[in-house]
Coordinates of C-alpha atoms and ligand atoms in Angstrom, one line a residue:
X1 CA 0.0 0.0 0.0
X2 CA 1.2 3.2 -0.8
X3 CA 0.4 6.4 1.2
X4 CA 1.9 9.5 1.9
X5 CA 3.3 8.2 5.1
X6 CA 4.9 5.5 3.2
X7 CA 6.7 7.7 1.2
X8 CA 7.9 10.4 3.7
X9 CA 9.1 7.3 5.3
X10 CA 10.4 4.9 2.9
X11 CA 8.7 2.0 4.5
X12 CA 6.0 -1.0 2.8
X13 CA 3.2 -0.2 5.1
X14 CA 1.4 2.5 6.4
X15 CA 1.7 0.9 9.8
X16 CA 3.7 3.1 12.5
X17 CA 4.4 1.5 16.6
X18 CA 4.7 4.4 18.9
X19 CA 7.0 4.7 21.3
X20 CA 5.9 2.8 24.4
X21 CA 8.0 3.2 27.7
X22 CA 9.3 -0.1 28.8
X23 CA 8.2 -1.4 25.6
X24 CA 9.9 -0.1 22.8
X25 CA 13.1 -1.6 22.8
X26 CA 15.2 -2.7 19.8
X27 CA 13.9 -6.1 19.6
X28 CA 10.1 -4.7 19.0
X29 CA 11.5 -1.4 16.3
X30 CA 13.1 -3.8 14.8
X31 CA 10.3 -7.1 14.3
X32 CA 8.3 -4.0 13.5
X33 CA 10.0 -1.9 10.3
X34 CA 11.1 -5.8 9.3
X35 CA 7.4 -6.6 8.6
X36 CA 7.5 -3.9 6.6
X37 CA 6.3 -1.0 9.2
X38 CA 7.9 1.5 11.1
X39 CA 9.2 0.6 14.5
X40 CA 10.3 3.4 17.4
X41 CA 13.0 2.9 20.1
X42 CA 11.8 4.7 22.9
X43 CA 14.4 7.3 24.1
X44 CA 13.3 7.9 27.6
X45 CA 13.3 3.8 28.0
X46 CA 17.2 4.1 27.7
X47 CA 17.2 7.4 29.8
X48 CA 21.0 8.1 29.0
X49 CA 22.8 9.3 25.5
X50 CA 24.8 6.5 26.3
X51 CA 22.2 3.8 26.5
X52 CA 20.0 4.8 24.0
X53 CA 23.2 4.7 21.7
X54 CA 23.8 1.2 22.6
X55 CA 19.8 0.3 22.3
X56 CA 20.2 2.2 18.5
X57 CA 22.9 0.2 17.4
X58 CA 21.6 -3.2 18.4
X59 CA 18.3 -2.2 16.4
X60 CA 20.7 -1.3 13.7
X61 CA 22.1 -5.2 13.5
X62 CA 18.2 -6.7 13.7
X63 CA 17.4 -4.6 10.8
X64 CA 18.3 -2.8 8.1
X65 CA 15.0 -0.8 7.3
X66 CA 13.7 2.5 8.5
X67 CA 13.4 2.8 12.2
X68 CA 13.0 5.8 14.4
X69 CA 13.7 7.3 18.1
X70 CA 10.8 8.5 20.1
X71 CA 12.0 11.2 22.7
X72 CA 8.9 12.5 24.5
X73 CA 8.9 16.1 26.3
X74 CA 8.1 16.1 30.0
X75 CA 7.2 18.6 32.3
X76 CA 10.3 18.1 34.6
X77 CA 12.7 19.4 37.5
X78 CA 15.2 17.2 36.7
X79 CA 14.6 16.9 32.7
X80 CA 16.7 14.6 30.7
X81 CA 19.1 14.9 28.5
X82 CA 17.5 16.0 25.4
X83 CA 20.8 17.7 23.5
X84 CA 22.9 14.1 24.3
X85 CA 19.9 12.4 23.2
X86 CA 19.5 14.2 20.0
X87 CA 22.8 14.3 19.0
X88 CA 23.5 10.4 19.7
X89 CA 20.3 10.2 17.2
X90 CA 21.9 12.4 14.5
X91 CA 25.3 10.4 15.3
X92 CA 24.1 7.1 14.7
X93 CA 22.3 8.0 11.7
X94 CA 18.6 7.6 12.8
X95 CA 16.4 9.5 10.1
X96 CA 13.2 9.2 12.0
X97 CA 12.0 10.8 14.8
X98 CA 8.6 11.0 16.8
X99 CA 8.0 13.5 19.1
X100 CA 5.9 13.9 22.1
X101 CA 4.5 15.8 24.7
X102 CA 5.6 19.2 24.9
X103 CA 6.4 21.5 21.8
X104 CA 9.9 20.5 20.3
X105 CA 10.3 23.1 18.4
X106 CA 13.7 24.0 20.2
X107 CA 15.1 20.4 19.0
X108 CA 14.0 21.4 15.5
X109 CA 16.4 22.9 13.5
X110 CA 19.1 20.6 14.7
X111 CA 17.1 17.5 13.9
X112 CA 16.4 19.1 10.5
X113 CA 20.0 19.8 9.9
X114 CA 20.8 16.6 10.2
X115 CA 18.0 15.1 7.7
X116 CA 15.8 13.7 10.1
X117 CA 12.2 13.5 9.6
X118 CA 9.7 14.3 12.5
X119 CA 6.7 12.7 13.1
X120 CA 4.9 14.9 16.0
X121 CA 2.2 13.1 18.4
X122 CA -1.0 15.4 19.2
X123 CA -4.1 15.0 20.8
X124 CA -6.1 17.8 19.3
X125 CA -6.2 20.1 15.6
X126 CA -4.3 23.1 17.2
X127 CA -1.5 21.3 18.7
X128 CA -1.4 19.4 15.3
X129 CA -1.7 22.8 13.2
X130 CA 1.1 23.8 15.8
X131 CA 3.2 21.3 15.0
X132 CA 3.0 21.9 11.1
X133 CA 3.9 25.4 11.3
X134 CA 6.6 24.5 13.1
X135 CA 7.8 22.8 10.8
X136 CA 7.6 18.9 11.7
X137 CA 6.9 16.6 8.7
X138 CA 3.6 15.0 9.4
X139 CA 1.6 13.9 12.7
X140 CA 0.0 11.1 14.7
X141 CA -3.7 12.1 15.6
X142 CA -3.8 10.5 19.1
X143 CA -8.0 10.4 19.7
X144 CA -9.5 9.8 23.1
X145 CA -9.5 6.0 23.3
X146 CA -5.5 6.0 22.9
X147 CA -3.3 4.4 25.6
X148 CA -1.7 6.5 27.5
X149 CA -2.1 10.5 27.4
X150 CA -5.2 11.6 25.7
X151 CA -5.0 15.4 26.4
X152 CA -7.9 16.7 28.1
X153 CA -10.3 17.8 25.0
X154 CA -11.9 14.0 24.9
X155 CA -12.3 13.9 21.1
X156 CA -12.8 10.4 19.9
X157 CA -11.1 9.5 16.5
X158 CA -14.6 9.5 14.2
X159 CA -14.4 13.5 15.2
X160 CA -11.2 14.1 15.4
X161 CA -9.3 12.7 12.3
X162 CA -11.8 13.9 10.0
X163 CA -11.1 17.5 11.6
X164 CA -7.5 16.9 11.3
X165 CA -8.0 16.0 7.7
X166 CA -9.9 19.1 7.6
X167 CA -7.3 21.6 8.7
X168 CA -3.7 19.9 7.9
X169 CA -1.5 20.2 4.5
X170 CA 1.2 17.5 5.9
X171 CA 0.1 14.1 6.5
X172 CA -1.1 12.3 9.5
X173 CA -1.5 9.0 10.8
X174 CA -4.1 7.5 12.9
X175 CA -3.3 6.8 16.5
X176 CA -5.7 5.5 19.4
X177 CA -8.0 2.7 19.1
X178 CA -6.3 1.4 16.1
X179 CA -5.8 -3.0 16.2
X180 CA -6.3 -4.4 12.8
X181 CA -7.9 -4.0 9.0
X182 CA -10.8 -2.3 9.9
X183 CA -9.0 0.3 11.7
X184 CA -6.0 1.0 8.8
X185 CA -9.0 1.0 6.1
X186 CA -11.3 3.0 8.3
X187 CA -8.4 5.5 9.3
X188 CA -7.9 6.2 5.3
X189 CA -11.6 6.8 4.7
X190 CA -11.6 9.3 7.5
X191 CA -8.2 11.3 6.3
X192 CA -5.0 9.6 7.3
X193 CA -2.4 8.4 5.7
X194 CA -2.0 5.3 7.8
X195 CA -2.1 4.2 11.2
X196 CA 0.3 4.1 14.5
X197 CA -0.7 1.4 17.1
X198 CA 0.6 1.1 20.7
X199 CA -1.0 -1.3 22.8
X200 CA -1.8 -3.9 19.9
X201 CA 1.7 -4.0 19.6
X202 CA 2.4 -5.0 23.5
X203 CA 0.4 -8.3 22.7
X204 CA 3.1 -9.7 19.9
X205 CA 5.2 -12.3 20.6
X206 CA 8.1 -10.0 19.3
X207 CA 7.4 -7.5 22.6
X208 CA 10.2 -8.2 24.9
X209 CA 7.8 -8.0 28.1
X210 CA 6.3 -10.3 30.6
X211 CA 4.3 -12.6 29.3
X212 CA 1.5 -11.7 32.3
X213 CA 1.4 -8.2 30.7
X214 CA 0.4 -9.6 27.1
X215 CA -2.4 -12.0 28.7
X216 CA -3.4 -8.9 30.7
X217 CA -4.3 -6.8 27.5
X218 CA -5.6 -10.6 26.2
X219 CA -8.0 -10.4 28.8
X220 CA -9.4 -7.2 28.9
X221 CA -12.5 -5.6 27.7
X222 CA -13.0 -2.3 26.0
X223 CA -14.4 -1.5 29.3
X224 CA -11.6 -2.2 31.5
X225 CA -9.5 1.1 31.1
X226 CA -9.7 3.9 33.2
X227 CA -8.6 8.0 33.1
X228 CA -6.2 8.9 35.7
X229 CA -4.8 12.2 37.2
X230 CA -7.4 14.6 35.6
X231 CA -7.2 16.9 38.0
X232 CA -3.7 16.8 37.5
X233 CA -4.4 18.2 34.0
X234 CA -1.9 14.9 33.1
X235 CA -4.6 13.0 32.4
X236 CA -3.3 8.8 31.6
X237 CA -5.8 6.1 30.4
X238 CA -4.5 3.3 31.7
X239 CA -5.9 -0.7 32.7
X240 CA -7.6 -0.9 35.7
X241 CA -6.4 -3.2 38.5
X242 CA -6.8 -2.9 42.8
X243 CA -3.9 -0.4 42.4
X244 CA -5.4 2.0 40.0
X245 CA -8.7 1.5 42.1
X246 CA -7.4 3.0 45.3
X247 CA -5.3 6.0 42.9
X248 CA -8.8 6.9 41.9
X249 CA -10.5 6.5 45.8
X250 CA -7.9 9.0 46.7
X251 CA -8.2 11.5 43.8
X252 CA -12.1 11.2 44.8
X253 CA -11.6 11.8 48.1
X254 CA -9.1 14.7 47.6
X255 CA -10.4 16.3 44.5
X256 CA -8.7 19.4 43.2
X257 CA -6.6 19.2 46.5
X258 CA -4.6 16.6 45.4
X259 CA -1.1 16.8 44.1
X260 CA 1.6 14.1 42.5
X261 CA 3.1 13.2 45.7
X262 CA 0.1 11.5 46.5
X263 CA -0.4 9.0 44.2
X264 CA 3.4 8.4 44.1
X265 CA 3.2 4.8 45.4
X266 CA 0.4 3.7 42.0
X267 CA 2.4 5.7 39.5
X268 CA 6.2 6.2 40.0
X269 CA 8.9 3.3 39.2
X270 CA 6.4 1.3 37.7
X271 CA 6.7 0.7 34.4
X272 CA 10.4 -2.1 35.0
X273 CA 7.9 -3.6 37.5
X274 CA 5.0 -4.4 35.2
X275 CA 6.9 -4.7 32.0
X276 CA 9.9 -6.8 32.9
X277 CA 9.3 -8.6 36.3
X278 CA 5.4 -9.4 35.2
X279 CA 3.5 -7.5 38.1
X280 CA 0.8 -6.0 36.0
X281 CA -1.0 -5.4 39.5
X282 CA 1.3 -3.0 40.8
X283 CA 0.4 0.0 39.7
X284 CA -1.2 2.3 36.9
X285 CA 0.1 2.0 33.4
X286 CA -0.5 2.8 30.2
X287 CA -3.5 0.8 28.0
X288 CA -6.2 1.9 25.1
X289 CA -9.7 0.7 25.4
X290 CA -8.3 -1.3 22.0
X291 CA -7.3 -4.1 24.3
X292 CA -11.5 -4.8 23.7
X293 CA -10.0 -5.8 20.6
X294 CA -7.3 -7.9 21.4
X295 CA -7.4 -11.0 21.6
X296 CA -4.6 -13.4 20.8
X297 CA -0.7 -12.1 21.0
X298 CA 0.8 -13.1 17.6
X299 CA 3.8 -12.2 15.9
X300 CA 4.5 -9.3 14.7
X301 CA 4.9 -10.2 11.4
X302 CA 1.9 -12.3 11.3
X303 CA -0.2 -9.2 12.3
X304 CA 1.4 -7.1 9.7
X305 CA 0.8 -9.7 6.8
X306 CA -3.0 -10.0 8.3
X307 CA -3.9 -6.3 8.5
X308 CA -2.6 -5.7 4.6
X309 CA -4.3 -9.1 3.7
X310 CA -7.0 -8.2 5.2
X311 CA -7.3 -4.6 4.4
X312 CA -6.7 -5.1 0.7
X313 CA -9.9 -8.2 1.0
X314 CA -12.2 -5.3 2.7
X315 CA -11.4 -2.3 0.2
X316 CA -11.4 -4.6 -3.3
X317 CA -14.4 -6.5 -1.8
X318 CA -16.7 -5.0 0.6
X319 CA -16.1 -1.9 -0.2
X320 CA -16.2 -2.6 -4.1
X321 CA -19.7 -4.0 -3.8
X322 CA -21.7 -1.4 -1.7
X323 CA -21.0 0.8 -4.6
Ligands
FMN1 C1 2.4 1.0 27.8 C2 2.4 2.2 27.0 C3 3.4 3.1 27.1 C4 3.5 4.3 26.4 N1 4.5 5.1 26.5 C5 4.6 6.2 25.7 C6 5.8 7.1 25.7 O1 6.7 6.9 26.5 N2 5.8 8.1 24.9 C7 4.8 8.4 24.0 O2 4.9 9.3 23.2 N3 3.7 7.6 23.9 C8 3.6 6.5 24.7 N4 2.5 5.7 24.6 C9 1.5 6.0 23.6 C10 1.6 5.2 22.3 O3 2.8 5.6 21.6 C11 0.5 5.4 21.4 O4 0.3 6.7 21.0 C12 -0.8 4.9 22.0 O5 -0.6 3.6 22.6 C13 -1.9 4.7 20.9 O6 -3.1 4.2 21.4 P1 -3.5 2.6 21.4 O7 -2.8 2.1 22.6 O8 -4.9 2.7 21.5 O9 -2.9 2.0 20.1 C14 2.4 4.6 25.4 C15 1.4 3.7 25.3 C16 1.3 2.5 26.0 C17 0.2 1.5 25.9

């Protein structure tokens, strides 16, 4: 399938995996852009310019297709290391990068310098029209049933991406809620250029993370997420479990009153906990209401190959006979 995201990235499908902490380590980029797609390393994962060097170069001996960086933009005391992160990405030769969180536009004109595309992640048309005029090369719509942050306007994807497709010139993908044929085909009819999944892609075999996480998502329903720190204005959809349960008591019981340092123990140092020691229980991360949709944990490549199969049967054939 060809697409404008295919192009701009030099990859088979229009299929994007966004950078998931704890997740997105080499051996996931890389299964990923070698079905074809386009896999991201996720810089904060790795932490240090150092690591995520190290974590770049073993992606670059699994594959030796297009793979990007994801460096998301925090709100932070202690901040990372943005500059060493950056320029170990320009030194290493990574030509793909996806942005998140807060505006990057300081990180721009080195990043463009150096010939690297940026894919921007947005929850809403004006930080997407934002991100266009300064200057990033297309976007990933991220609608109200995503995992993880949402942004606090609550505009599902059958408003949003249509309004994005509205407003934009440079391309965009469809993030949030996003699992298999019907979502790439139904993404295209709506505007984008292709799609970018997250928590379809922690049920793979190719994930390298606790099995007990991938049966979690396995057994979840489309109801089983909740929204977290609203009145935080840092608001995380996330699967629910006893830990997540008592976060929320306490945000009831304290309301507007309540700041991080309460709900330290449900959300801080999770993510190693869950991820790699298989304690999904422990605390509050990340999850779409897609998990509703998921419900086997194949390869990665085997989900690829289905979701083009499958999307070229739906377009050539149901499609082609309702008109
Ligand atoms: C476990 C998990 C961790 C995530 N971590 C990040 C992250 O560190 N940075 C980021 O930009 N997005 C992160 N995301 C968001 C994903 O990149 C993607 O935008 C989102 O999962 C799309 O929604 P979906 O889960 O419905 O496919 C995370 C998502 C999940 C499920």
């Amino acid at each position: 399938m060809k697409t404008k995201i295919t192009e701009l990235f030099g990859i088979e499908h229009p299929i994007i995996q966004g950078g998931m902490h704890f997740v997105g380590f080499a051996e996931l980029a890389a299964a990923v852009s070698n079905a074809g797609g386009l896999g991201i390393i996720t810089g904060l994962t790795q932490g240090t310019p150092e690591k995520l060097e190290a974590e770049i170069k073993k992606c670059q001996a699994l594959t030796d297709k297009p793979f990007g960086v994801n460096l998301t933009f925090l709100p932070s005391l202690t901040p990372p290391d943005y500059p060493g992160l950056i320029e170990v990405i320009i030194k290493t030769g990574v030509k793909i990068v996806e942005t998140a969180g807060r505006n990057p536009a300081v990180y721009m004109p080195a990043m463009k310098e150096a010939g690297i595309k940026i894919i921007h992640k947005c929850t809403s048309v004006r930080h997407s029209l934002k991100a266009q005029d300064i200057g990033c090369d297309a976007v990933s719509v991220d609608g109200f049933e995503c995992g993880g942050h949402p942004g606090e306007d609550d505009i599902p994807n059958f408003i949003l991406l249509p309004r994005a497709a509205d407003e934009l010139d440079i391309p965009f993908v469809a993030s949030g809620g996003m699992a298999d044929a019907r979502s790439l085909v139904a993404a295209m009819a709506l505007g984008a250029e292709g799609m970018n999944m997250g928590t379809r892609f922690i049920a793979t075999q190719d994930a390298p993370v606790h099995d007990n996480v991938k049966q979690a998502i396995v057994n979840a329903s489309e109801l089983d997420t909740r929204l977290i720190m609203r009145s935080l204005t840092n608001t995380e959809r996330v699967l629910n479990n006893p830990a997540v349960e008592s976060l929320l008591a306490k945000e009831k019981a304290l309301g507007d009153e309540l700041k991080f340092e309460d709900i330290v123990d449900e959300v801080a140092g999770v993510y190693p906990k869950v991820m790699i020691d298989g304690e999904p229980e422990v605390g509050a991360w990340s999850c779409g209401m897609v998990a509703g949709l998921i419900s086997d944990v194949p390869t990665v490549q085997e989900l690829i190959d289905t979701i083009m199969t499958e999307a070229d049967e739906i377009i050539k054939s149901r499609l082609q006979q309702a008109v």
